[in-house]
Amino acid sequence: MCNLEQFKINLKALKQDETPLQWELDDSFFQQLEGAQLQSGSLHVSGSIRKAVGFFELQLHTVGTVEVTCDRCLDLMRQPIEADLNTTVKLGTEDSYDDDVITVDETQSVLDTAWLIYESIALAVPIRHVHQPGDCNVAMSEKLQQLSAARSSDADAQDNIDPRWAKLKNLKVK
């Protein structure tokens, strides 16, 4: 079971140097996040957080696979993912997330990277996910082929135009 506490970074406890970060994500990570659409995967996250004067630089690189539904056959498939997250973190009076700057409440001074990592993974998933040719569910592919053929024959039937309109189209060509 994944403990989300490991993704919390106490910013005030960081040294002036660069602090390396590394996590292995599995199915339990996705299941612990409330509201996550992705539910399964195997990923490696590596990176660092560097303390500078007045701010922190967070850089993370994620590589691995997540399970998504194939748009064509509706079977689960493994989608390769590679994502980078580069952001600036500052301490302030309240928590806020603006573009590439995250402000963390100075009284708490804890940055929770779990949801940031999840969002970078979710944004790296392509809009269209389809198996490689030949890997789709055979029964579903055959059914899709049958329905596509039936739909195209309906389109051919609609191409028959009333002869009166066909004469008008000829005027347009001249």
Short mmCIF file of N, CA and C in Angstrom, two decimals:
data_model
loop_
_atom_site.label_atom_id
_atom_site.label_comp_id
_atom_site.label_asym_id
_atom_site.label_seq_id
_atom_site.Cartn_x
_atom_site.Cartn_y
_atom_site.Cartn_z
N MET A 1 0.84 -1.19 0.00
CA MET A 1 0.00 0.00 0.00
C MET A 1 0.88 1.24 0.00
N CYS A 2 0.53 2.19 -0.81
CA CYS A 2 1.30 3.42 -0.98
C CYS A 2 0.89 4.42 0.11
N ASN A 3 1.88 5.03 0.74
CA ASN A 3 1.61 6.04 1.74
C ASN A 3 1.88 7.40 1.11
N LEU A 4 0.85 8.21 1.00
CA LEU A 4 0.99 9.52 0.34
C LEU A 4 1.82 10.51 1.15
N GLU A 5 2.11 10.18 2.41
CA GLU A 5 2.94 11.07 3.24
C GLU A 5 4.36 11.20 2.68
N GLN A 6 4.83 10.17 1.98
CA GLN A 6 6.18 10.21 1.43
C GLN A 6 6.34 11.27 0.34
N PHE A 7 5.22 11.76 -0.20
CA PHE A 7 5.27 12.76 -1.27
C PHE A 7 5.23 14.20 -0.72
N LYS A 8 5.17 14.33 0.60
CA LYS A 8 5.15 15.66 1.22
C LYS A 8 6.58 16.08 1.54
N ILE A 9 6.92 17.31 1.14
CA ILE A 9 8.27 17.84 1.33
C ILE A 9 8.19 19.03 2.27
N ASN A 10 8.91 18.95 3.39
CA ASN A 10 8.97 20.07 4.34
C ASN A 10 10.01 21.06 3.80
N LEU A 11 9.54 22.17 3.29
CA LEU A 11 10.42 23.13 2.62
C LEU A 11 11.40 23.80 3.58
N LYS A 12 10.98 24.05 4.82
CA LYS A 12 11.87 24.71 5.78
C LYS A 12 13.00 23.80 6.23
N ALA A 13 12.82 22.49 6.11
CA ALA A 13 13.85 21.54 6.53
C ALA A 13 14.90 21.30 5.45
N LEU A 14 14.69 21.84 4.25
CA LEU A 14 15.65 21.62 3.16
C LEU A 14 16.92 22.42 3.37
N LYS A 15 18.04 21.85 2.93
CA LYS A 15 19.32 22.54 2.99
C LYS A 15 19.43 23.45 1.77
N GLN A 16 20.47 24.26 1.75
CA GLN A 16 20.69 25.19 0.64
C GLN A 16 20.97 24.44 -0.66
N ASP A 17 21.48 23.23 -0.57
CA ASP A 17 21.84 22.45 -1.74
C ASP A 17 20.62 21.85 -2.41
N GLU A 18 20.91 21.07 -3.42
CA GLU A 18 19.88 20.35 -4.17
C GLU A 18 19.58 19.04 -3.43
N THR A 19 18.29 18.75 -3.27
CA THR A 19 17.87 17.52 -2.61
C THR A 19 17.30 16.57 -3.66
N PRO A 20 17.88 15.37 -3.81
CA PRO A 20 17.36 14.43 -4.81
C PRO A 20 16.04 13.81 -4.33
N LEU A 21 15.15 13.54 -5.29
CA LEU A 21 13.86 12.93 -5.00
C LEU A 21 13.70 11.71 -5.90
N GLN A 22 13.08 10.65 -5.35
CA GLN A 22 12.87 9.45 -6.15
C GLN A 22 11.73 8.64 -5.54
N TRP A 23 10.79 8.23 -6.42
CA TRP A 23 9.66 7.41 -6.00
C TRP A 23 9.34 6.38 -7.07
N GLU A 24 8.81 5.25 -6.63
CA GLU A 24 8.26 4.23 -7.52
C GLU A 24 6.74 4.25 -7.34
N LEU A 25 6.01 4.44 -8.42
CA LEU A 25 4.55 4.51 -8.36
C LEU A 25 3.96 3.22 -8.90
N ASP A 26 2.95 2.72 -8.21
CA ASP A 26 2.23 1.53 -8.68
C ASP A 26 0.73 1.78 -8.54
N ASP A 27 -0.06 0.72 -8.69
CA ASP A 27 -1.52 0.85 -8.65
C ASP A 27 -2.00 1.50 -7.37
N SER A 28 -1.36 1.22 -6.25
CA SER A 28 -1.81 1.76 -4.96
C SER A 28 -1.70 3.29 -4.91
N PHE A 29 -0.72 3.87 -5.62
CA PHE A 29 -0.61 5.33 -5.68
C PHE A 29 -1.86 5.94 -6.29
N PHE A 30 -2.28 5.39 -7.42
CA PHE A 30 -3.45 5.93 -8.13
C PHE A 30 -4.73 5.71 -7.32
N GLN A 31 -4.82 4.59 -6.62
CA GLN A 31 -6.03 4.30 -5.85
C GLN A 31 -6.13 5.15 -4.60
N GLN A 32 -5.00 5.63 -4.07
CA GLN A 32 -5.00 6.50 -2.89
C GLN A 32 -5.46 7.93 -3.21
N LEU A 33 -5.24 8.35 -4.45
CA LEU A 33 -5.62 9.71 -4.84
C LEU A 33 -7.12 9.78 -5.08
N GLU A 34 -7.76 10.69 -4.39
CA GLU A 34 -9.20 10.84 -4.55
C GLU A 34 -9.51 11.63 -5.81
N GLY A 35 -10.40 11.11 -6.64
CA GLY A 35 -10.80 11.79 -7.87
C GLY A 35 -9.89 11.51 -9.06
N ALA A 36 -8.97 10.57 -8.93
CA ALA A 36 -8.06 10.26 -10.03
C ALA A 36 -8.77 9.41 -11.08
N GLN A 37 -8.63 9.79 -12.34
CA GLN A 37 -9.24 9.02 -13.42
C GLN A 37 -8.37 7.82 -13.80
N LEU A 38 -7.07 7.97 -13.72
CA LEU A 38 -6.17 6.84 -13.97
C LEU A 38 -6.16 6.00 -12.70
N GLN A 39 -6.26 4.69 -12.84
CA GLN A 39 -6.34 3.83 -11.67
C GLN A 39 -5.21 2.81 -11.58
N SER A 40 -4.35 2.76 -12.59
CA SER A 40 -3.35 1.71 -12.60
C SER A 40 -2.14 2.15 -13.41
N GLY A 41 -0.96 1.71 -12.97
CA GLY A 41 0.24 2.03 -13.71
C GLY A 41 1.49 1.62 -12.96
N SER A 42 2.60 1.74 -13.62
CA SER A 42 3.91 1.44 -13.03
C SER A 42 4.88 2.49 -13.56
N LEU A 43 5.29 3.40 -12.67
CA LEU A 43 6.11 4.51 -13.11
C LEU A 43 7.26 4.77 -12.13
N HIS A 44 8.30 5.38 -12.65
CA HIS A 44 9.43 5.80 -11.82
C HIS A 44 9.54 7.32 -11.91
N VAL A 45 9.59 7.97 -10.75
CA VAL A 45 9.70 9.43 -10.69
C VAL A 45 11.05 9.76 -10.07
N SER A 46 11.83 10.59 -10.75
CA SER A 46 13.10 11.04 -10.21
C SER A 46 13.22 12.54 -10.46
N GLY A 47 14.00 13.17 -9.63
CA GLY A 47 14.18 14.60 -9.80
C GLY A 47 14.87 15.21 -8.60
N SER A 48 14.65 16.50 -8.43
CA SER A 48 15.29 17.20 -7.32
C SER A 48 14.52 18.46 -6.98
N ILE A 49 14.77 18.94 -5.77
CA ILE A 49 14.28 20.25 -5.37
C ILE A 49 15.48 21.03 -4.87
N ARG A 50 15.63 22.23 -5.38
CA ARG A 50 16.78 23.06 -5.05
C ARG A 50 16.30 24.31 -4.34
N LYS A 51 16.92 24.57 -3.19
CA LYS A 51 16.58 25.76 -2.42
C LYS A 51 17.45 26.92 -2.88
N ALA A 52 16.79 28.01 -3.25
CA ALA A 52 17.50 29.22 -3.65
C ALA A 52 17.05 30.35 -2.73
N VAL A 53 17.51 31.54 -2.99
CA VAL A 53 17.14 32.68 -2.14
C VAL A 53 15.70 33.09 -2.47
N GLY A 54 14.78 32.84 -1.55
CA GLY A 54 13.40 33.27 -1.70
C GLY A 54 12.48 32.31 -2.45
N PHE A 55 13.01 31.23 -3.01
CA PHE A 55 12.15 30.29 -3.72
C PHE A 55 12.84 28.92 -3.80
N PHE A 56 12.09 27.95 -4.33
CA PHE A 56 12.59 26.59 -4.52
C PHE A 56 12.30 26.19 -5.96
N GLU A 57 13.21 25.44 -6.57
CA GLU A 57 12.99 24.93 -7.92
C GLU A 57 12.75 23.43 -7.84
N LEU A 58 11.58 22.99 -8.31
CA LEU A 58 11.21 21.59 -8.30
C LEU A 58 11.27 21.06 -9.73
N GLN A 59 12.06 20.01 -9.94
CA GLN A 59 12.17 19.39 -11.26
C GLN A 59 11.96 17.89 -11.09
N LEU A 60 10.96 17.34 -11.81
CA LEU A 60 10.66 15.92 -11.74
C LEU A 60 10.56 15.34 -13.15
N HIS A 61 11.03 14.12 -13.30
CA HIS A 61 10.93 13.39 -14.57
C HIS A 61 10.26 12.06 -14.27
N THR A 62 9.18 11.76 -14.99
CA THR A 62 8.42 10.53 -14.77
C THR A 62 8.45 9.70 -16.04
N VAL A 63 8.72 8.41 -15.88
CA VAL A 63 8.74 7.49 -17.01
C VAL A 63 8.14 6.15 -16.56
N GLY A 64 7.37 5.54 -17.46
CA GLY A 64 6.73 4.25 -17.16
C GLY A 64 5.51 4.04 -18.02
N THR A 65 4.55 3.27 -17.51
CA THR A 65 3.32 2.99 -18.24
C THR A 65 2.12 3.13 -17.33
N VAL A 66 0.98 3.50 -17.92
CA VAL A 66 -0.30 3.51 -17.22
C VAL A 66 -1.28 2.67 -18.03
N GLU A 67 -2.30 2.16 -17.35
CA GLU A 67 -3.33 1.39 -18.04
C GLU A 67 -4.48 2.30 -18.41
N VAL A 68 -4.84 2.28 -19.69
CA VAL A 68 -5.98 3.05 -20.19
C VAL A 68 -6.83 2.13 -21.07
N THR A 69 -8.02 2.57 -21.38
CA THR A 69 -8.92 1.80 -22.24
C THR A 69 -8.65 2.15 -23.70
N CYS A 70 -8.52 1.12 -24.53
CA CYS A 70 -8.31 1.32 -25.96
C CYS A 70 -9.59 1.94 -26.54
N ASP A 71 -9.44 2.99 -27.31
CA ASP A 71 -10.59 3.67 -27.92
C ASP A 71 -11.28 2.83 -28.97
N ARG A 72 -10.58 1.87 -29.53
CA ARG A 72 -11.13 1.06 -30.61
C ARG A 72 -11.84 -0.19 -30.10
N CYS A 73 -11.18 -0.98 -29.23
CA CYS A 73 -11.76 -2.27 -28.82
C CYS A 73 -12.23 -2.30 -27.37
N LEU A 74 -11.98 -1.24 -26.61
CA LEU A 74 -12.41 -1.08 -25.22
C LEU A 74 -11.71 -2.02 -24.24
N ASP A 75 -10.64 -2.71 -24.66
CA ASP A 75 -9.83 -3.51 -23.75
C ASP A 75 -8.79 -2.60 -23.09
N LEU A 76 -8.29 -3.03 -21.93
CA LEU A 76 -7.24 -2.27 -21.27
C LEU A 76 -5.93 -2.44 -22.04
N MET A 77 -5.16 -1.37 -22.07
CA MET A 77 -3.86 -1.41 -22.74
C MET A 77 -2.86 -0.60 -21.92
N ARG A 78 -1.60 -0.93 -22.07
CA ARG A 78 -0.54 -0.21 -21.37
C ARG A 78 -0.04 0.92 -22.28
N GLN A 79 -0.12 2.13 -21.77
CA GLN A 79 0.28 3.32 -22.52
C GLN A 79 1.61 3.84 -21.95
N PRO A 80 2.66 3.88 -22.76
CA PRO A 80 3.93 4.43 -22.26
C PRO A 80 3.79 5.93 -21.97
N ILE A 81 4.42 6.35 -20.88
CA ILE A 81 4.33 7.75 -20.44
C ILE A 81 5.73 8.27 -20.15
N GLU A 82 5.98 9.49 -20.57
CA GLU A 82 7.18 10.21 -20.17
C GLU A 82 6.77 11.66 -19.96
N ALA A 83 7.01 12.16 -18.74
CA ALA A 83 6.54 13.51 -18.40
C ALA A 83 7.61 14.24 -17.59
N ASP A 84 7.66 15.53 -17.79
CA ASP A 84 8.56 16.39 -17.03
C ASP A 84 7.74 17.45 -16.32
N LEU A 85 8.15 17.76 -15.10
CA LEU A 85 7.50 18.81 -14.32
C LEU A 85 8.59 19.74 -13.81
N ASN A 86 8.52 20.99 -14.21
CA ASN A 86 9.46 22.01 -13.75
C ASN A 86 8.64 23.16 -13.21
N THR A 87 8.79 23.46 -11.94
CA THR A 87 7.99 24.52 -11.34
C THR A 87 8.78 25.23 -10.25
N THR A 88 8.32 26.42 -9.92
CA THR A 88 8.91 27.21 -8.86
C THR A 88 7.96 27.22 -7.68
N VAL A 89 8.52 27.07 -6.48
CA VAL A 89 7.73 27.05 -5.26
C VAL A 89 8.21 28.18 -4.36
N LYS A 90 7.24 28.93 -3.81
CA LYS A 90 7.58 30.02 -2.90
C LYS A 90 6.78 29.86 -1.62
N LEU A 91 7.27 30.42 -0.55
CA LEU A 91 6.53 30.47 0.70
C LEU A 91 5.75 31.78 0.74
N GLY A 92 4.51 31.72 1.21
CA GLY A 92 3.66 32.91 1.26
C GLY A 92 2.66 32.82 2.39
N THR A 93 1.62 33.65 2.30
CA THR A 93 0.62 33.70 3.37
C THR A 93 -0.44 32.63 3.24
N GLU A 94 -0.67 32.12 2.02
CA GLU A 94 -1.67 31.07 1.82
C GLU A 94 -1.29 30.21 0.62
N ASP A 95 -1.88 29.02 0.54
CA ASP A 95 -1.61 28.11 -0.58
C ASP A 95 -2.27 28.63 -1.86
N SER A 96 -1.52 28.62 -2.96
CA SER A 96 -2.09 28.98 -4.26
C SER A 96 -1.26 28.34 -5.37
N TYR A 97 -1.94 28.08 -6.49
CA TYR A 97 -1.30 27.46 -7.65
C TYR A 97 -1.54 28.37 -8.85
N ASP A 98 -0.50 29.06 -9.29
CA ASP A 98 -0.57 29.94 -10.46
C ASP A 98 0.45 29.46 -11.48
N ASP A 99 0.01 29.27 -12.72
CA ASP A 99 0.89 28.89 -13.83
C ASP A 99 2.05 28.00 -13.38
N ASP A 100 3.26 28.52 -13.36
CA ASP A 100 4.43 27.74 -12.98
C ASP A 100 4.95 28.10 -11.59
N VAL A 101 4.16 28.83 -10.80
CA VAL A 101 4.57 29.20 -9.46
C VAL A 101 3.55 28.68 -8.46
N ILE A 102 4.04 27.91 -7.50
CA ILE A 102 3.19 27.38 -6.44
C ILE A 102 3.58 28.10 -5.16
N THR A 103 2.59 28.64 -4.46
CA THR A 103 2.84 29.30 -3.19
C THR A 103 2.33 28.39 -2.08
N VAL A 104 3.21 28.12 -1.11
CA VAL A 104 2.87 27.25 0.02
C VAL A 104 2.78 28.12 1.27
N ASP A 105 1.76 27.87 2.08
CA ASP A 105 1.55 28.60 3.33
C ASP A 105 2.80 28.48 4.20
N GLU A 106 3.35 29.62 4.59
CA GLU A 106 4.60 29.66 5.34
C GLU A 106 4.47 29.00 6.72
N THR A 107 3.29 29.04 7.31
CA THR A 107 3.11 28.41 8.62
C THR A 107 3.15 26.89 8.53
N GLN A 108 2.70 26.33 7.42
CA GLN A 108 2.74 24.88 7.22
C GLN A 108 4.06 24.46 6.58
N SER A 109 4.49 25.16 5.57
CA SER A 109 5.73 24.95 4.80
C SER A 109 5.91 23.53 4.28
N VAL A 110 4.77 22.87 3.94
CA VAL A 110 4.83 21.52 3.41
C VAL A 110 4.24 21.50 2.00
N LEU A 111 5.04 21.03 1.06
CA LEU A 111 4.60 20.91 -0.33
C LEU A 111 4.20 19.47 -0.58
N ASP A 112 2.94 19.25 -0.98
CA ASP A 112 2.45 17.91 -1.30
C ASP A 112 2.59 17.71 -2.80
N THR A 113 3.53 16.85 -3.21
CA THR A 113 3.81 16.65 -4.62
C THR A 113 2.97 15.55 -5.25
N ALA A 114 2.19 14.81 -4.47
CA ALA A 114 1.43 13.66 -5.00
C ALA A 114 0.51 14.09 -6.15
N TRP A 115 -0.30 15.11 -5.92
CA TRP A 115 -1.25 15.53 -6.95
C TRP A 115 -0.51 16.18 -8.12
N LEU A 116 0.58 16.87 -7.87
CA LEU A 116 1.38 17.47 -8.96
C LEU A 116 1.92 16.38 -9.87
N ILE A 117 2.41 15.30 -9.29
CA ILE A 117 2.93 14.18 -10.07
C ILE A 117 1.81 13.55 -10.88
N TYR A 118 0.66 13.34 -10.23
CA TYR A 118 -0.47 12.73 -10.94
C TYR A 118 -0.91 13.59 -12.13
N GLU A 119 -1.00 14.90 -11.93
CA GLU A 119 -1.43 15.79 -13.02
C GLU A 119 -0.44 15.76 -14.18
N SER A 120 0.85 15.70 -13.90
CA SER A 120 1.82 15.65 -14.99
C SER A 120 1.70 14.33 -15.76
N ILE A 121 1.37 13.24 -15.06
CA ILE A 121 1.16 11.95 -15.72
C ILE A 121 -0.10 12.01 -16.57
N ALA A 122 -1.19 12.52 -16.00
CA ALA A 122 -2.47 12.58 -16.71
C ALA A 122 -2.36 13.45 -17.96
N LEU A 123 -1.60 14.53 -17.89
CA LEU A 123 -1.44 15.39 -19.06
C LEU A 123 -0.56 14.76 -20.13
N ALA A 124 0.26 13.79 -19.76
CA ALA A 124 1.12 13.13 -20.73
C ALA A 124 0.41 12.00 -21.47
N VAL A 125 -0.78 11.61 -21.01
CA VAL A 125 -1.53 10.55 -21.69
C VAL A 125 -2.09 11.14 -22.99
N PRO A 126 -1.84 10.51 -24.13
CA PRO A 126 -2.36 11.03 -25.39
C PRO A 126 -3.89 11.05 -25.40
N ILE A 127 -4.46 11.95 -26.18
CA ILE A 127 -5.91 12.05 -26.28
C ILE A 127 -6.49 10.77 -26.84
N ARG A 128 -5.85 10.22 -27.84
CA ARG A 128 -6.33 8.99 -28.49
C ARG A 128 -5.38 7.86 -28.13
N HIS A 129 -5.92 6.80 -27.51
CA HIS A 129 -5.08 5.65 -27.19
C HIS A 129 -5.65 4.42 -27.86
N VAL A 130 -4.83 3.82 -28.72
CA VAL A 130 -5.24 2.68 -29.52
C VAL A 130 -4.11 1.65 -29.49
N HIS A 131 -4.49 0.36 -29.44
CA HIS A 131 -3.50 -0.72 -29.50
C HIS A 131 -2.68 -0.62 -30.78
N GLN A 132 -1.54 -1.27 -30.76
CA GLN A 132 -0.74 -1.42 -31.98
C GLN A 132 -1.54 -2.28 -32.96
N PRO A 133 -1.34 -2.14 -34.27
CA PRO A 133 -2.08 -2.96 -35.24
C PRO A 133 -1.95 -4.46 -34.92
N GLY A 134 -3.08 -5.13 -34.87
CA GLY A 134 -3.11 -6.56 -34.59
C GLY A 134 -3.26 -6.92 -33.12
N ASP A 135 -3.17 -5.94 -32.21
CA ASP A 135 -3.27 -6.22 -30.78
C ASP A 135 -4.67 -6.01 -30.22
N CYS A 136 -5.57 -5.42 -31.00
CA CYS A 136 -6.93 -5.16 -30.52
C CYS A 136 -7.70 -6.48 -30.37
N ASN A 137 -8.73 -6.44 -29.55
CA ASN A 137 -9.62 -7.57 -29.34
C ASN A 137 -10.23 -7.95 -30.69
N VAL A 138 -10.03 -9.20 -31.12
CA VAL A 138 -10.43 -9.65 -32.46
C VAL A 138 -11.95 -9.58 -32.63
N ALA A 139 -12.71 -10.05 -31.63
CA ALA A 139 -14.17 -10.06 -31.73
C ALA A 139 -14.71 -8.63 -31.85
N MET A 140 -14.17 -7.73 -31.07
CA MET A 140 -14.63 -6.33 -31.12
C MET A 140 -14.23 -5.68 -32.44
N SER A 141 -13.05 -5.99 -32.95
CA SER A 141 -12.61 -5.43 -34.24
C SER A 141 -13.51 -5.90 -35.38
N GLU A 142 -13.91 -7.17 -35.36
CA GLU A 142 -14.81 -7.70 -36.40
C GLU A 142 -16.16 -7.00 -36.33
N LYS A 143 -16.69 -6.82 -35.12
CA LYS A 143 -17.98 -6.16 -34.96
C LYS A 143 -17.90 -4.71 -35.44
N LEU A 144 -16.81 -4.04 -35.13
CA LEU A 144 -16.61 -2.66 -35.58
C LEU A 144 -16.56 -2.60 -37.10
N GLN A 145 -15.89 -3.57 -37.71
CA GLN A 145 -15.79 -3.63 -39.16
C GLN A 145 -17.17 -3.81 -39.79
N GLN A 146 -18.00 -4.69 -39.20
CA GLN A 146 -19.35 -4.93 -39.71
C GLN A 146 -20.19 -3.66 -39.62
N LEU A 147 -20.12 -3.00 -38.48
CA LEU A 147 -20.92 -1.79 -38.31
C LEU A 147 -20.44 -0.66 -39.21
N SER A 148 -19.14 -0.58 -39.43
CA SER A 148 -18.60 0.45 -40.32
C SER A 148 -19.06 0.21 -41.75
N ALA A 149 -19.10 -1.06 -42.18
CA ALA A 149 -19.56 -1.40 -43.53
C ALA A 149 -21.03 -1.06 -43.69
N ALA A 150 -21.84 -1.34 -42.67
CA ALA A 150 -23.27 -1.03 -42.73
C ALA A 150 -23.49 0.47 -42.80
N ARG A 151 -22.69 1.21 -42.06
CA ARG A 151 -22.83 2.67 -42.04
C ARG A 151 -22.45 3.26 -43.38
N SER A 152 -21.41 2.73 -44.04
CA SER A 152 -20.98 3.28 -45.33
C SER A 152 -22.01 2.97 -46.41
N SER A 153 -22.71 1.82 -46.33
CA SER A 153 -23.75 1.54 -47.32
C SER A 153 -24.94 2.48 -47.14
N ASP A 154 -25.21 2.91 -45.90
CA ASP A 154 -26.27 3.91 -45.66
C ASP A 154 -25.87 5.24 -46.29
N ALA A 155 -24.61 5.58 -46.23
CA ALA A 155 -24.14 6.83 -46.82
C ALA A 155 -24.27 6.79 -48.33
N ASP A 156 -24.01 5.62 -48.93
CA ASP A 156 -24.16 5.49 -50.38
C ASP A 156 -25.62 5.69 -50.78
N ALA A 157 -26.54 5.20 -49.98
CA ALA A 157 -27.96 5.35 -50.28
C ALA A 157 -28.37 6.82 -50.24
N GLN A 158 -27.73 7.60 -49.37
CA GLN A 158 -28.08 9.02 -49.27
C GLN A 158 -27.50 9.81 -50.43
N ASP A 159 -26.53 9.25 -51.14
CA ASP A 159 -25.92 9.95 -52.27
C ASP A 159 -26.85 10.03 -53.47
N ASN A 160 -27.91 9.22 -53.52
CA ASN A 160 -28.87 9.29 -54.61
C ASN A 160 -29.63 10.61 -54.49
N ILE A 161 -29.45 11.44 -55.48
CA ILE A 161 -30.02 12.78 -55.44
C ILE A 161 -31.22 12.84 -56.38
N ASP A 162 -32.21 13.58 -55.97
CA ASP A 162 -33.39 13.83 -56.80
C ASP A 162 -32.91 14.43 -58.12
N PRO A 163 -33.40 13.92 -59.29
CA PRO A 163 -32.92 14.40 -60.59
C PRO A 163 -33.09 15.91 -60.77
N ARG A 164 -34.10 16.49 -60.14
CA ARG A 164 -34.28 17.94 -60.28
C ARG A 164 -33.12 18.70 -59.67
N TRP A 165 -32.62 18.22 -58.53
CA TRP A 165 -31.49 18.86 -57.87
C TRP A 165 -30.20 18.61 -58.65
N ALA A 166 -30.11 17.46 -59.30
CA ALA A 166 -28.93 17.14 -60.10
C ALA A 166 -28.79 18.13 -61.25
N LYS A 167 -29.91 18.51 -61.88
CA LYS A 167 -29.88 19.49 -62.97
C LYS A 167 -29.37 20.84 -62.44
N LEU A 168 -29.79 21.20 -61.22
CA LEU A 168 -29.31 22.46 -60.65
C LEU A 168 -27.81 22.42 -60.37
N LYS A 169 -27.31 21.26 -59.95
CA LYS A 169 -25.88 21.12 -59.72
C LYS A 169 -25.10 21.31 -61.02
N ASN A 170 -25.69 20.87 -62.14
CA ASN A 170 -25.02 21.04 -63.44
C ASN A 170 -24.87 22.51 -63.77
N LEU A 171 -25.84 23.34 -63.39
CA LEU A 171 -25.74 24.78 -63.63
C LEU A 171 -24.56 25.38 -62.84
N LYS A 172 -24.36 24.87 -61.66
CA LYS A 172 -23.30 25.35 -60.81
C LYS A 172 -21.92 25.03 -61.41
N VAL A 173 -21.81 23.89 -62.09
CA VAL A 173 -20.55 23.48 -62.69
C VAL A 173 -20.17 24.38 -63.86
N LYS A 174 -21.18 24.80 -64.64
CA LYS A 174 -20.91 25.64 -65.81
C LYS A 174 -20.50 26.97 -65.35
#
